[in-house]
PDB file of C-alpha atoms in Angstrom:
ATOM      1  CA  MET A   1      69.003  85.508 117.374  1.00  0.00           C
ATOM      2  CA  ALA A   2      72.325  85.891 115.923  1.00  0.00           C
ATOM      3  CA  GLY A   3      71.830  83.338 113.176  1.00  0.00           C
ATOM      4  CA  LYS A   4      74.748  81.986 111.819  1.00  0.00           C
ATOM      5  CA  LEU A   5      76.973  84.179 113.072  1.00  0.00           C
ATOM      6  CA  ASP A   6      77.273  81.773 115.709  1.00  0.00           C
ATOM      7  CA  ARG A   7      76.105  79.276 114.606  1.00  0.00           C
ATOM      8  CA  PRO A   8      78.277  75.578 113.809  1.00  0.00           C
ATOM      9  CA  GLY A   9      79.233  75.259 110.415  1.00  0.00           C
ATOM     10  CA  ARG A  10      81.787  74.222 108.581  1.00  0.00           C
ATOM     11  CA  TRP A  11      82.741  77.596 107.949  1.00  0.00           C
ATOM     12  CA  GLY A  12      84.727  77.932 110.725  1.00  0.00           C
ATOM     13  CA  SER A  13      85.979  81.018 111.369  1.00  0.00           C
ATOM     14  CA  LEU A  14      85.215  82.608 108.777  1.00  0.00           C
ATOM     15  CA  ARG A  15      82.592  84.493 110.450  1.00  0.00           C
ATOM     16  CA  GLY A  16      82.316  88.093 111.546  1.00  0.00           C
ATOM     17  CA  ASN A  17      83.386  90.906 110.457  1.00  0.00           C
ATOM     18  CA  TRP A  18      85.597  90.994 108.580  1.00  0.00           C
ATOM     19  CA  ALA A  19      88.366  93.883 107.267  1.00  0.00           C
ATOM     20  CA  THR A  20      89.489  94.467 104.064  1.00  0.00           C
ATOM     21  CA  LEU A  21      92.892  95.724 102.673  1.00  0.00           C
ATOM     22  CA  LEU A  22      93.155  98.212 101.160  1.00  0.00           C
ATOM     23  CA  LEU A  23      96.245  99.279  98.778  1.00  0.00           C
ATOM     24  CA  PRO A  24      98.059 102.369  99.710  1.00  0.00           C
ATOM     25  CA  ILE A  25      99.155 104.175  96.357  1.00  0.00           C
ATOM     26  CA  GLU A  26     101.765 106.545  95.892  1.00  0.00           C
ATOM     27  CA  PRO A  27     101.752 109.181  93.131  1.00  0.00           C
ATOM     28  CA  ASP A  28     104.162 107.185  90.624  1.00  0.00           C
ATOM     29  CA  GLY A  29     101.397 103.890  91.217  1.00  0.00           C
ATOM     30  CA  ARG A  30     103.994 101.725  93.470  1.00  0.00           C
ATOM     31  CA  ILE A  31     102.091 100.175  96.093  1.00  0.00           C
ATOM     32  CA  ASP A  32     103.946 100.879  98.857  1.00  0.00           C
ATOM     33  CA  LEU A  33     104.753  97.830 100.814  1.00  0.00           C
ATOM     34  CA  SER A  34     105.511  99.761 104.032  1.00  0.00           C
ATOM     35  CA  ARG A  35     102.294 101.281 104.717  1.00  0.00           C
ATOM     36  CA  LEU A  36     100.305  98.003 103.697  1.00  0.00           C
ATOM     37  CA  ALA A  37     102.117  96.406 106.589  1.00  0.00           C
ATOM     38  CA  ASP A  38     101.346  99.317 108.735  1.00  0.00           C
ATOM     39  CA  GLU A  39      97.732  98.901 107.956  1.00  0.00           C
ATOM     40  CA  ILE A  40      97.681  95.243 108.803  1.00  0.00           C
ATOM     41  CA  ASP A  41      98.684  96.217 111.899  1.00  0.00           C
ATOM     42  CA  VAL A  42      96.307  99.144 112.254  1.00  0.00           C
ATOM     43  CA  LEU A  43      93.626  96.190 112.137  1.00  0.00           C
ATOM     44  CA  ILE A  44      95.250  93.164 114.138  1.00  0.00           C
ATOM     45  CA  ALA A  45      95.191  95.998 116.755  1.00  0.00           C
ATOM     46  CA  ALA A  46      91.458  96.756 116.185  1.00  0.00           C
ATOM     47  CA  ARG A  47      90.840  93.288 116.959  1.00  0.00           C
ATOM     48  CA  VAL A  48      88.871  92.395 113.678  1.00  0.00           C
ATOM     49  CA  ASP A  49      87.339  89.259 113.175  1.00  0.00           C
ATOM     50  CA  GLY A  50      89.962  88.632 110.385  1.00  0.00           C
ATOM     51  CA  ILE A  51      91.735  90.269 107.657  1.00  0.00           C
ATOM     52  CA  TYR A  52      91.218  89.624 103.454  1.00  0.00           C
ATOM     53  CA  SER A  53      92.638  90.699 100.903  1.00  0.00           C
ATOM     54  CA  ASN A  54      92.334  91.389  96.942  1.00  0.00           C
ATOM     55  CA  GLY A  55      88.262  91.188  97.008  1.00  0.00           C
ATOM     56  CA  THR A  56      87.495  94.972  94.866  1.00  0.00           C
ATOM     57  CA  ALA A  57      88.693  96.759  97.449  1.00  0.00           C
ATOM     58  CA  GLY A  58      91.530  96.225  96.871  1.00  0.00           C
ATOM     59  CA  GLU A  59      92.011  96.441  93.551  1.00  0.00           C
ATOM     60  CA  CYS A  60      92.884  92.635  92.450  1.00  0.00           C
ATOM     61  CA  HIS A  61      91.774  93.808  88.954  1.00  0.00           C
ATOM     62  CA  ASN A  62      94.843  95.523  88.554  1.00  0.00           C
ATOM     63  CA  GLN A  63      98.285  94.656  89.940  1.00  0.00           C
ATOM     64  CA  THR A  64     101.337  92.333  88.482  1.00  0.00           C
ATOM     65  CA  GLU A  65     101.445  89.223  89.036  1.00  0.00           C
ATOM     66  CA  ALA A  66     104.636  89.815  91.371  1.00  0.00           C
ATOM     67  CA  GLU A  67     102.426  92.479  93.587  1.00  0.00           C
ATOM     68  CA  PHE A  68     100.201  90.003  94.409  1.00  0.00           C
ATOM     69  CA  ASP A  69     103.030  87.995  95.193  1.00  0.00           C
ATOM     70  CA  ALA A  70     104.435  90.632  97.631  1.00  0.00           C
ATOM     71  CA  ILE A  71     100.837  91.584  98.795  1.00  0.00           C
ATOM     72  CA  GLN A  72      99.948  88.407 100.111  1.00  0.00           C
ATOM     73  CA  ARG A  73     103.266  87.720 102.075  1.00  0.00           C
ATOM     74  CA  VAL A  74     103.000  90.847 103.601  1.00  0.00           C
ATOM     75  CA  LEU A  75      99.501  89.772 104.897  1.00  0.00           C
ATOM     76  CA  ALA A  76     100.938  86.349 105.839  1.00  0.00           C
ATOM     77  CA  GLU A  77     103.926  87.365 107.928  1.00  0.00           C
ATOM     78  CA  ARG A  78     101.607  89.415 109.914  1.00  0.00           C
ATOM     79  CA  CYS A  79      98.667  88.107 110.599  1.00  0.00           C
ATOM     80  CA  SER A  80     100.520  84.552 111.627  1.00  0.00           C
ATOM     81  CA  ARG A  81     102.176  86.194 113.925  1.00  0.00           C
ATOM     82  CA  ALA A  82      99.371  87.727 115.653  1.00  0.00           C
ATOM     83  CA  ASN A  83      97.348  84.509 115.077  1.00  0.00           C
ATOM     84  CA  MET A  84      94.515  86.967 113.104  1.00  0.00           C
ATOM     85  CA  PRO A  85      92.734  84.876 111.343  1.00  0.00           C
ATOM     86  CA  PHE A  86      93.337  85.409 107.322  1.00  0.00           C
ATOM     87  CA  VAL A  87      91.152  84.751 103.473  1.00  0.00           C
ATOM     88  CA  ILE A  88      94.100  85.769 100.478  1.00  0.00           C
ATOM     89  CA  GLY A  89      92.052  86.375  97.343  1.00  0.00           C
ATOM     90  CA  ALA A  90      92.742  84.642  94.598  1.00  0.00           C
ATOM     91  CA  CYS A  91      90.013  87.095  92.865  1.00  0.00           C
ATOM     92  CA  GLN A  92      91.190  87.207  88.525  1.00  0.00           C
ATOM     93  CA  PRO A  93      88.905  87.029  86.077  1.00  0.00           C
ATOM     94  CA  ASP A  94      91.208  84.878  83.842  1.00  0.00           C
ATOM     95  CA  PRO A  95      91.041  81.285  85.571  1.00  0.00           C
ATOM     96  CA  SER A  96      94.067  79.739  84.366  1.00  0.00           C
ATOM     97  CA  VAL A  97      96.024  83.336  86.316  1.00  0.00           C
ATOM     98  CA  ALA A  98      93.647  82.843  88.657  1.00  0.00           C
ATOM     99  CA  LEU A  99      94.223  78.855  89.632  1.00  0.00           C
ATOM    100  CA  GLU A 100      98.230  80.221  89.661  1.00  0.00           C
ATOM    101  CA  ARG A 101      97.540  82.985  91.750  1.00  0.00           C
ATOM    102  CA  LEU A 102      95.337  80.420  94.385  1.00  0.00           C
ATOM    103  CA  ARG A 103      97.910  77.358  93.947  1.00  0.00           C
ATOM    104  CA  ARG A 104     100.087  79.979  95.463  1.00  0.00           C
ATOM    105  CA  ALA A 105      98.001  81.846  97.647  1.00  0.00           C
ATOM    106  CA  ALA A 106      97.889  77.687  99.033  1.00  0.00           C
ATOM    107  CA  ALA A 107     101.664  78.562 100.185  1.00  0.00           C
ATOM    108  CA  HIS A 108     100.875  80.810 102.839  1.00  0.00           C
ATOM    109  CA  ALA A 109      97.879  78.547 104.522  1.00  0.00           C
ATOM    110  CA  PRO A 110      95.831  80.934 104.465  1.00  0.00           C
ATOM    111  CA  ASP A 111      91.814  80.299 107.161  1.00  0.00           C
ATOM    112  CA  GLY A 112      90.269  80.274 102.825  1.00  0.00           C
ATOM    113  CA  ILE A 113      91.172  81.839  99.749  1.00  0.00           C
ATOM    114  CA  GLN A 114      88.406  84.012  97.806  1.00  0.00           C
ATOM    115  CA  VAL A 115      87.627  82.872  93.672  1.00  0.00           C
ATOM    116  CA  ILE A 116      85.527  84.628  91.720  1.00  0.00           C
ATOM    117  CA  LEU A 117      84.212  82.681  88.175  1.00  0.00           C
ATOM    118  CA  PRO A 118      85.877  83.200  85.121  1.00  0.00           C
ATOM    119  CA  ASP A 119      84.961  86.821  83.922  1.00  0.00           C
ATOM    120  CA  TRP A 120      85.942  87.456  80.409  1.00  0.00           C
ATOM    121  CA  TRP A 121      82.556  85.581  78.626  1.00  0.00           C
ATOM    122  CA  PRO A 122      79.875  84.243  81.162  1.00  0.00           C
ATOM    123  CA  VAL A 123      80.561  80.522  82.451  1.00  0.00           C
ATOM    124  CA  SER A 124      77.931  78.248  82.172  1.00  0.00           C
ATOM    125  CA  ASP A 125      76.628  76.031  85.201  1.00  0.00           C
ATOM    126  CA  PRO A 126      78.673  72.985  84.089  1.00  0.00           C
ATOM    127  CA  GLU A 127      81.380  75.099  83.623  1.00  0.00           C
ATOM    128  CA  ALA A 128      81.185  76.921  86.750  1.00  0.00           C
ATOM    129  CA  VAL A 129      81.642  73.509  88.560  1.00  0.00           C
ATOM    130  CA  ASP A 130      84.536  73.380  86.597  1.00  0.00           C
ATOM    131  CA  PHE A 131      86.237  75.855  87.239  1.00  0.00           C
ATOM    132  CA  LEU A 132      85.189  75.916  90.547  1.00  0.00           C
ATOM    133  CA  GLN A 133      86.185  71.922  91.180  1.00  0.00           C
ATOM    134  CA  MET A 134      89.879  72.876  89.866  1.00  0.00           C
ATOM    135  CA  ALA A 135      90.733  75.354  92.480  1.00  0.00           C
ATOM    136  CA  ALA A 136      89.621  72.787  94.974  1.00  0.00           C
ATOM    137  CA  GLU A 137      92.077  70.791  94.056  1.00  0.00           C
ATOM    138  CA  VAL A 138      94.227  72.896  93.709  1.00  0.00           C
ATOM    139  CA  ALA A 139      93.662  73.874  97.196  1.00  0.00           C
ATOM    140  CA  GLY A 140      93.554  71.253  99.107  1.00  0.00           C
ATOM    141  CA  ASP A 141      92.280  71.618 102.080  1.00  0.00           C
ATOM    142  CA  ILE A 142      91.825  75.044 102.480  1.00  0.00           C
ATOM    143  CA  LYS A 143      88.808  76.843 102.447  1.00  0.00           C
ATOM    144  CA  LEU A 144      87.648  78.511  99.348  1.00  0.00           C
ATOM    145  CA  VAL A 145      84.215  81.400  98.995  1.00  0.00           C
ATOM    146  CA  LEU A 146      82.697  81.998  96.238  1.00  0.00           C
ATOM    147  CA  TYR A 147      83.281  85.726  95.477  1.00  0.00           C
ATOM    148  CA  ASN A 148      79.542  86.950  93.075  1.00  0.00           C
ATOM    149  CA  PRO A 149      79.166  90.334  92.641  1.00  0.00           C
ATOM    150  CA  PRO A 150      76.933  92.357  91.181  1.00  0.00           C
ATOM    151  CA  HIS A 151      79.139  93.473  88.847  1.00  0.00           C
ATOM    152  CA  ALA A 152      79.897  89.876  87.590  1.00  0.00           C
ATOM    153  CA  LYS A 153      79.097  89.180  84.020  1.00  0.00           C
ATOM    154  CA  ARG A 154      76.573  86.141  85.864  1.00  0.00           C
ATOM    155  CA  VAL A 155      75.201  86.549  89.163  1.00  0.00           C
ATOM    156  CA  LEU A 156      73.614  83.478  89.763  1.00  0.00           C
ATOM    157  CA  SER A 157      70.627  83.154  92.163  1.00  0.00           C
ATOM    158  CA  PRO A 158      70.322  81.171  95.309  1.00  0.00           C
ATOM    159  CA  ALA A 159      69.038  78.094  93.674  1.00  0.00           C
ATOM    160  CA  THR A 160      71.366  78.382  91.149  1.00  0.00           C
ATOM    161  CA  LEU A 161      74.560  78.561  93.805  1.00  0.00           C
ATOM    162  CA  ALA A 162      73.148  75.735  95.373  1.00  0.00           C
ATOM    163  CA  ALA A 163      72.566  73.107  92.250  1.00  0.00           C
ATOM    164  CA  VAL A 164      76.449  74.203  91.462  1.00  0.00           C
ATOM    165  CA  LEU A 165      77.707  74.377  95.001  1.00  0.00           C
ATOM    166  CA  THR A 166      76.189  71.028  96.056  1.00  0.00           C
ATOM    167  CA  GLN A 167      78.899  69.581  93.467  1.00  0.00           C
ATOM    168  CA  VAL A 168      82.323  71.634  95.400  1.00  0.00           C
ATOM    169  CA  PRO A 169      81.550  71.009  99.234  1.00  0.00           C
ATOM    170  CA  GLN A 170      84.758  72.235  99.528  1.00  0.00           C
ATOM    171  CA  VAL A 171      83.321  76.171  98.869  1.00  0.00           C
ATOM    172  CA  VAL A 172      82.162  77.010 102.726  1.00  0.00           C
ATOM    173  CA  GLY A 173      81.259  80.172 102.364  1.00  0.00           C
ATOM    174  CA  ILE A 174      79.552  82.650  99.143  1.00  0.00           C
ATOM    175  CA  LYS A 175      80.217  86.580  99.141  1.00  0.00           C
ATOM    176  CA  LEU A 176      77.360  88.373  97.317  1.00  0.00           C
ATOM    177  CA  ALA A 177      74.692  91.164  97.130  1.00  0.00           C
ATOM    178  CA  ASP A 178      71.870  90.929  98.849  1.00  0.00           C
ATOM    179  CA  GLY A 179      67.970  92.091  97.932  1.00  0.00           C
ATOM    180  CA  ASP A 180      64.230  92.472  98.531  1.00  0.00           C
ATOM    181  CA  ALA A 181      62.349  89.744 101.082  1.00  0.00           C
ATOM    182  CA  ALA A 182      62.293  87.481  97.577  1.00  0.00           C
ATOM    183  CA  TRP A 183      65.565  87.506  97.758  1.00  0.00           C
ATOM    184  CA  TYR A 184      66.012  86.679 101.341  1.00  0.00           C
ATOM    185  CA  ALA A 185      63.273  83.918 101.379  1.00  0.00           C
ATOM    186  CA  GLU A 186      65.332  82.207  98.237  1.00  0.00           C
ATOM    187  CA  ALA A 187      68.216  82.519 100.260  1.00  0.00           C
ATOM    188  CA  GLN A 188      67.028  80.518 103.378  1.00  0.00           C
ATOM    189  CA  THR A 189      65.306  77.478 101.012  1.00  0.00           C
ATOM    190  CA  HIS A 190      68.294  77.039  98.965  1.00  0.00           C
ATOM    191  CA  LEU A 191      71.420  78.929 100.667  1.00  0.00           C
ATOM    192  CA  ASP A 192      71.524  77.786 104.558  1.00  0.00           C
ATOM    193  CA  ASP A 193      74.500  75.055 104.540  1.00  0.00           C
ATOM    194  CA  TRP A 194      76.731  77.990 102.652  1.00  0.00           C
ATOM    195  CA  ALA A 195      77.632  81.533 105.172  1.00  0.00           C
ATOM    196  CA  LEU A 196      76.762  84.169 103.330  1.00  0.00           C
ATOM    197  CA  TYR A 197      78.776  87.361 103.429  1.00  0.00           C
ATOM    198  CA  LEU A 198      76.536  89.802 103.092  1.00  0.00           C
ATOM    199  CA  PRO A 199      77.280  93.809 101.891  1.00  0.00           C
ATOM    200  CA  GLY A 200      78.302  95.152 105.393  1.00  0.00           C
ATOM    201  CA  HIS A 201      75.996  97.903 105.434  1.00  0.00           C
ATOM    202  CA  HIS A 202      73.439  95.519 105.455  1.00  0.00           C
ATOM    203  CA  LEU A 203      74.732  92.538 107.931  1.00  0.00           C
ATOM    204  CA  ALA A 204      72.336  94.110 111.040  1.00  0.00           C
ATOM    205  CA  THR A 205      69.693  92.581 108.147  1.00  0.00           C
ATOM    206  CA  GLY A 206      71.113  89.502 107.387  1.00  0.00           C
ATOM    207  CA  VAL A 207      71.992  88.501 110.724  1.00  0.00           C
ATOM    208  CA  GLU A 208      68.186  88.526 111.865  1.00  0.00           C
ATOM    209  CA  ALA A 209      66.981  87.470 109.033  1.00  0.00           C
ATOM    210  CA  GLY A 210      69.145  84.349 109.787  1.00  0.00           C
ATOM    211  CA  VAL A 211      70.879  84.534 106.765  1.00  0.00           C
ATOM    212  CA  ALA A 212      74.318  86.112 107.373  1.00  0.00           C
ATOM    213  CA  ALA A 213      77.371  84.277 108.227  1.00  0.00           C
ATOM    214  CA  GLY A 214      79.537  87.968 108.330  1.00  0.00           C
ATOM    215  CA  ALA A 215      80.445  90.758 105.939  1.00  0.00           C
ATOM    216  CA  PHE A 216      84.171  91.337 103.788  1.00  0.00           C
ATOM    217  CA  SER A 217      83.061  94.386 105.089  1.00  0.00           C
ATOM    218  CA  ASN A 218      82.546  98.498 103.878  1.00  0.00           C
ATOM    219  CA  VAL A 219      81.850  99.277 107.192  1.00  0.00           C
ATOM    220  CA  ALA A 220      85.060  98.156 108.305  1.00  0.00           C
ATOM    221  CA  CYS A 221      86.374  99.919 105.583  1.00  0.00           C
ATOM    222  CA  LEU A 222      85.401 103.637 107.473  1.00  0.00           C
ATOM    223  CA  SER A 223      85.754 102.433 111.056  1.00  0.00           C
ATOM    224  CA  PRO A 224      87.719  98.786 111.815  1.00  0.00           C
ATOM    225  CA  ARG A 225      87.130  99.028 115.843  1.00  0.00           C
ATOM    226  CA  GLY A 226      83.425 100.151 114.915  1.00  0.00           C
ATOM    227  CA  ALA A 227      82.120  97.514 112.507  1.00  0.00           C
ATOM    228  CA  GLN A 228      83.560  95.299 115.188  1.00  0.00           C
ATOM    229  CA  ALA A 229      81.914  96.357 117.929  1.00  0.00           C
ATOM    230  CA  TRP A 230      78.567  97.083 116.046  1.00  0.00           C
ATOM    231  CA  THR A 231      78.414  92.807 114.708  1.00  0.00           C
ATOM    232  CA  GLU A 232      79.474  91.488 118.075  1.00  0.00           C
ATOM    233  CA  MET A 233      76.002  93.580 119.819  1.00  0.00           C
ATOM    234  CA  MET A 234      74.350  91.612 117.069  1.00  0.00           C
ATOM    235  CA  LEU A 235      75.138  88.451 119.759  1.00  0.00           C
ATOM    236  CA  SER A 236      72.728  90.619 122.066  1.00  0.00           C
ATOM    237  CA  ASP A 237      70.760  93.004 121.008  1.00  0.00           C
ATOM    238  CA  ILE A 238      69.985  92.855 117.494  1.00  0.00           C
ATOM    239  CA  GLY A 239      66.969  95.145 117.220  1.00  0.00           C
ATOM    240  CA  GLY A 240      69.742  98.148 118.538  1.00  0.00           C
ATOM    241  CA  ALA A 241      72.338  96.910 115.648  1.00  0.00           C
ATOM    242  CA  ARG A 242      69.449  97.291 113.208  1.00  0.00           C
ATOM    243  CA  GLU A 243      68.514 101.165 114.229  1.00  0.00           C
ATOM    244  CA  ILE A 244      72.278 101.909 113.569  1.00  0.00           C
ATOM    245  CA  GLU A 245      72.213 100.352 110.248  1.00  0.00           C
ATOM    246  CA  GLN A 246      69.337 102.750 109.426  1.00  0.00           C
ATOM    247  CA  ARG A 247      71.836 104.763 110.338  1.00  0.00           C
ATOM    248  CA  ILE A 248      74.561 103.604 108.282  1.00  0.00           C
ATOM    249  CA  CYS A 249      72.687 103.219 105.511  1.00  0.00           C
ATOM    250  CA  ALA A 250      71.685 106.553 105.510  1.00  0.00           C
ATOM    251  CA  PHE A 251      74.630 107.730 105.685  1.00  0.00           C
ATOM    252  CA  MET A 252      76.006 105.332 102.579  1.00  0.00           C
ATOM    253  CA  ASP A 253      72.998 106.246 100.152  1.00  0.00           C
ATOM    254  CA  ALA A 254      73.280 110.095 100.999  1.00  0.00           C
ATOM    255  CA  HIS A 255      76.794 110.860 100.628  1.00  0.00           C
ATOM    256  CA  ILE A 256      78.695 107.909  99.306  1.00  0.00           C
ATOM    257  CA  LEU A 257      77.037 106.193  96.499  1.00  0.00           C
ATOM    258  CA  PRO A 258      76.082 109.438  94.601  1.00  0.00           C
ATOM    259  CA  PHE A 259      80.044 109.232  93.812  1.00  0.00           C
ATOM    260  CA  ARG A 260      78.880 105.807  91.888  1.00  0.00           C
ATOM    261  CA  ARG A 261      76.128 107.208  90.913  1.00  0.00           C
ATOM    262  CA  ASP A 262      75.977 110.584  89.142  1.00  0.00           C
ATOM    263  CA  HIS A 263      79.669 110.291  88.686  1.00  0.00           C
ATOM    264  CA  GLY A 264      80.808 106.646  87.957  1.00  0.00           C
ATOM    265  CA  TYR A 265      83.281 106.187  90.348  1.00  0.00           C
ATOM    266  CA  SER A 266      84.304 102.996  91.355  1.00  0.00           C
ATOM    267  CA  ASN A 267      83.350 100.497  94.015  1.00  0.00           C
ATOM    268  CA  ALA A 268      86.356 100.317  94.901  1.00  0.00           C
ATOM    269  CA  ALA A 269      86.970 104.630  95.339  1.00  0.00           C
ATOM    270  CA  LEU A 270      83.950 104.561  97.530  1.00  0.00           C
ATOM    271  CA  ASP A 271      85.448 102.294  99.904  1.00  0.00           C
ATOM    272  CA  LYS A 272      88.980 104.148  99.212  1.00  0.00           C
ATOM    273  CA  LEU A 273      86.781 107.452 100.118  1.00  0.00           C
ATOM    274  CA  LEU A 274      85.727 105.558 103.233  1.00  0.00           C
ATOM    275  CA  ALA A 275      88.630 104.548 104.433  1.00  0.00           C
ATOM    276  CA  ALA A 276      89.480 108.058 104.498  1.00  0.00           C
ATOM    277  CA  ILE A 277      87.065 109.319 105.897  1.00  0.00           C
ATOM    278  CA  GLY A 278      87.345 107.001 108.695  1.00  0.00           C
ATOM    279  CA  ASN A 279      91.606 108.006 108.519  1.00  0.00           C
ATOM    280  CA  TRP A 280      92.313 105.014 110.971  1.00  0.00           C
ATOM    281  CA  ALA A 281      95.236 104.057 108.350  1.00  0.00           C
ATOM    282  CA  PRO A 282      97.606 105.708 105.889  1.00  0.00           C
ATOM    283  CA  VAL A 283      96.003 104.428 103.066  1.00  0.00           C
ATOM    284  CA  GLY A 284      94.905 107.635 101.335  1.00  0.00           C
ATOM    285  CA  PRO A 285      91.545 106.976  98.748  1.00  0.00           C
ATOM    286  CA  ARG A 286      94.085 106.986  95.612  1.00  0.00           C
ATOM    287  CA  LEU A 287      93.538 104.455  92.703  1.00  0.00           C
ATOM    288  CA  ARG A 288      95.602 102.469  90.355  1.00  0.00           C
ATOM    289  CA  ARG A 289      95.912 104.191  87.543  1.00  0.00           C
ATOM    290  CA  PRO A 290      93.682 104.451  84.961  1.00  0.00           C
ATOM    291  CA  TYR A 291      90.686 103.932  87.331  1.00  0.00           C
ATOM    292  CA  ARG A 292      89.431 107.176  89.020  1.00  0.00           C
ATOM    293  CA  TRP A 293      90.070 108.499  92.952  1.00  0.00           C
ATOM    294  CA  ILE A 294      87.774 110.623  95.106  1.00  0.00           C
ATOM    295  CA  ASP A 295      89.769 113.729  96.334  1.00  0.00           C
ATOM    296  CA  ALA A 296      90.922 113.972  99.958  1.00  0.00           C
ATOM    297  CA  ALA A 297      89.171 117.031 100.519  1.00  0.00           C
ATOM    298  CA  GLU A 298      85.667 115.377 100.264  1.00  0.00           C
ATOM    299  CA  ALA A 299      86.829 112.908 103.280  1.00  0.00           C
ATOM    300  CA  GLU A 300      87.388 116.281 105.284  1.00  0.00           C
ATOM    301  CA  ARG A 301      84.165 117.092 104.903  1.00  0.00           C
ATOM    302  CA  LEU A 302      82.375 114.338 105.162  1.00  0.00           C
ATOM    303  CA  ARG A 303      84.390 112.724 108.220  1.00  0.00           C
ATOM    304  CA  PRO A 304      82.158 115.018 110.733  1.00  0.00           C
ATOM    305  CA  ILE A 305      78.739 114.535 108.866  1.00  0.00           C
ATOM    306  CA  ALA A 306      79.944 110.611 109.813  1.00  0.00           C
ATOM    307  CA  ARG A 307      80.626 111.342 113.086  1.00  0.00           C
ATOM    308  CA  ARG A 308      77.423 113.061 113.995  1.00  0.00           C
ATOM    309  CA  MET A 309      75.422 110.195 111.866  1.00  0.00           C
ATOM    310  CA  MET A 310      77.147 107.121 113.469  1.00  0.00           C
ATOM    311  CA  PRO A 311      79.219 107.753 116.613  1.00  0.00           C
ATOM    312  CA  GLU A 312      78.638 104.378 117.441  1.00  0.00           C
ATOM    313  CA  ILE A 313      81.057 103.578 114.406  1.00  0.00           C
ATOM    314  CA  MET A 314      83.337 106.462 114.211  1.00  0.00           C
ATOM    315  CA  ASP A 315      83.940 106.845 117.837  1.00  0.00           C
ATOM    316  CA  ALA A 316      84.743 102.973 119.017  1.00  0.00           C
ATOM    317  CA  ARG A 317      87.532 103.220 121.148  1.00  0.00           C
TER     318      ARG A 317
END
């Protein structure tokens, strides 16, 4: 059973394995738009289900408005030319800036736009509804995806998400962290009408539960081709996909998460480390200051370990 991964829904093409756009950062802090274009071309050639910009891994929190516009322009031009679905992240903790980003993003006619709730001060439920209704008005006919990450000032429960989003029909999906069996039961009860995008390394679990429509995927950071092959496997062999997931999670737990837990690196640093381990595009591990990045030598050290533990992901062609 593939559940929402192949179930018709109002989310349309916003399903499956979505690869994040990672910013190639120069030593002086500039974004290298030429390398960014090359990265997009690699993702298109990998035939991922879609490409999205300006999530956490895309350093949405640390760029100017001119840089935001330049990134989306490159993404839209490359993807439109190749008929590749794409989602633009208008994520910004300031609601006024976020709505202006959304307005400019809509001009590129993406398949969807991702937003977060205002985050300087935690919003109440009515304030969340008001913001999302303003976002829907700006977006016009473009579908919206709400990103409610674990580090948000307010992480909404499945029941609260349903109560809020029922009032904003244009929000068709939610990117969020999953949880234990009780969380899955809540999600099945309250969120069946929305596409749920779970952490990439938990996608097979979410598909088997009939909950996940896809992932804005950290596994695609490691290998877009491998993540795509693994996602497609879930349609025909969910048991085999779950076994691969166990090894993906074992690798993450043993070799990636300690950088955050024990050394304080950000999730963006972890995602860029994964891309450096996969070595599939000219991205590099560097983040924009003041955020610290993980030395490239760690990627060299971990690459053979990843290949040994997850050959299906690392060696996909």
